[in-house]
Every structure is written in structure tokens, then in C-alpha cells.
Amino acid sequence: MAAADPDTEVQAEFPPLVRQYKSGRVERFFNPAPLPAGTDAATGVVSKDVDVDPATGLWARLFLPPGSHGKKQQLPVVVYYHGGAYVIGSAADPWTHTYLNALVAKAGVLVVALEYRLAPEHPLPTAYEDSWEGLKWVATHAAAAAGGGGPVEPWLTEHGDFSRVFLAGASAGGTIAHLVAVRAGEQQGHGDLLGMRVRGLLIVHPYFSGAADIGDEGTTGKQRKAQADAFWRFLYPGSPGLDDPLSNPFSEAAGGSAARVAADRVLVCVAEKDDLRDRGVWYYESLRASGYPGEVELLESKGEGHVFYCMNPRCDRAREMEERILSFLRM
């Protein structure tokens, strides 16, 4: 009998996202080819890719509004983290790229979309560490713009208003945005990070979890919770499970860290038909009760599912969400 081929024998599978074989080979689904940076024909937004840390391969896609290139125009800076359950997605995937083009054109902001490394090849907490390093890289430009020297990316030094910085992310990226905001608060004090003022934290359809059921989670059965736990351990081997502070920001192990979010305001967006809806509302309610001193807002999109605004950006609820986010970024 022939020996099994480790390159075709499945070790772990989590449809519809990812499959890993015993050889270590990873097969990703729902993962379309990336779009190139450049000038967007529909919006006039210009984007480019820049290296952040060549040693790790960390890079970012920067977006400038139409008419800004070549001008000394100061713009709010949005540091954005894409979603994809830590195993798929990219700053260059069609949904993220198209969404950010539209956001930049309408909000008049400079976006830095960071490309963190994915699991399982790079298990958690790699994505968080990359995301933190990316934020620190952005922050070095605040000193450079003030004449302090250091590495210079011209779009940031010429166009970035570091007194108006926002951290944002969707799905797993929303979780990342929360965690880097907490880390910033713990290291630099409320709202200030290496010369940057973090005005707002935008959390969209966040991918949080926890060992205890909340909301409707108890109606989905023990098997669903077991699958969630198995997937988390696939992402983060050696983790204690769903109450890891990187999954549950209000667990005992998190030690009240959520209250130290470095942002003046937080906007949490959830969707009524999203399986993660109850966790998003729980995050909103828990943050308000945590002792966090800023304002926390909630927007629920009725009748919609997870990241619906990327799939159907012209629907009424997507336009409603867009207007709320634009208002948040203009504060």
C-alpha cells in the first residue's frame, strides 16, 4: 500500500476560508487576485505600495484623494486594517481596494492600509505584531514632518495631519484596530502616540469571541462553539482559547486593558444578520462600561450581513453607513 502524500492529505480545514495539508501547504478560498495600485478611474484616487519593513515583508498601500498629489495639503490619516479572519484578505484585494478608493474620495483623507502576514504560515500573534509595527512606522513620520529627521515617505510627511489620526478596520481588522489602540494607550497615554493624536477608532463588524455565550450564541449549539475554538487554536497554536485577550478583550486575562484605548471617540458598526452582530454590540456595551473616558457610538445596519457594504456599496444601508463614517472622520 502506497504511503499517503502529505501534500494532498488534509491536516485542517475550515470552509469556506482555508485548508492546510500535512506538508504545510495552504489552500485559500474566497481569495481573489489582488488589484494593482495606481490611479482609480472611477474616483481619481491615487494609490501606491510602500515597504514598511523589508526584513519581514511588511508593506502598506497608501491612498491619496484626487487633486492632492503634488500639493502641500494636510489631510487626516486613517490607518486601516483589512479583514479576512487572519487567513485571507489583503490591502490589495478587490473589496478593500475598491472600498478605500471610495472612502478616500469622499472623506478627503490619506489612508495607510497595512498588509500584515497571515496565518497559518505566520500564526497569531504575528498579525498583531505586524499591525503594531506598521502603526509605529506611521508615527515616525509625525516627527519627520516636524523636522525631526528619520525615515521619510513623502506622501505622509507632505500630506499627513498627525493631529487627526484614525485607526480603523473591518472584521478581523476591527479586532486588530482595537488591540493596537489599546497598546498605543498603554504605552503613550490617552490619545497620543509618538506625536500623533488619535481622534477616533472605527470598528466595523469586529471578529471578537469568548468562551461564554452571549446573545444568540447559545442557540447555535456546542458544535459551533467548538468549531470557533478549534479555528482560534489553528490561528494561534498554544493560545489558552477563546478567552485569550486577543480574542476576548473583556476576559479576566485582558485585565481591563480595553479602557485604555488611545482614541477620543469610538464608532462600532454592526449588521443585523451578521453572525458576529451580538459580539459587536457586546463590545460596544462593554467598552462603555469599562471606564474608557471617551464617547462610544453604535450603528446597526438593519437587514444586512457581514461586510455587506463591500458586496453591495450602493444599497441604502451602505449609504447610511457611509454617511455615519464620513461624519465620524470629519469631527
Tab-separated table of C-alpha atoms in Angstrom, residues 13 41 51 54 70 75 87 89 94 105 145 164 167 182 187 189 192 225 272 278 284 310:
chain	number	residue	atom	x	y	z
A	13	GLU	CA	-9.919	22.517	7.068
A	41	ALA	CA	-10.577	55.637	-12.983
A	51	ASP	CA	7.790	48.926	2.068
A	54	PRO	CA	11.690	44.665	4.228
A	70	GLY	CA	1.955	67.202	-5.718
A	75	LEU	CA	-5.152	65.512	5.416
A	87	VAL	CA	-6.132	33.750	6.912
A	89	GLY	CA	-7.639	39.168	2.573
A	94	PRO	CA	-10.694	43.911	-4.710
A	105	ALA	CA	-12.514	60.257	-2.446
A	145	ALA	CA	7.128	66.097	9.323
A	164	ARG	CA	-6.044	63.958	13.164
A	167	LEU	CA	-7.477	53.733	13.461
A	182	VAL	CA	-5.106	49.606	23.449
A	187	GLN	CA	2.478	52.946	26.002
A	189	GLY	CA	-1.192	57.718	27.344
A	192	ASP	CA	-1.286	60.371	21.987
A	225	LYS	CA	-18.563	26.986	19.753
A	272	GLU	CA	-28.340	42.778	11.996
A	278	ASP	CA	-24.047	40.179	19.067
A	284	TYR	CA	-19.896	48.471	22.386
A	310	CYS	CA	-18.280	45.868	0.238
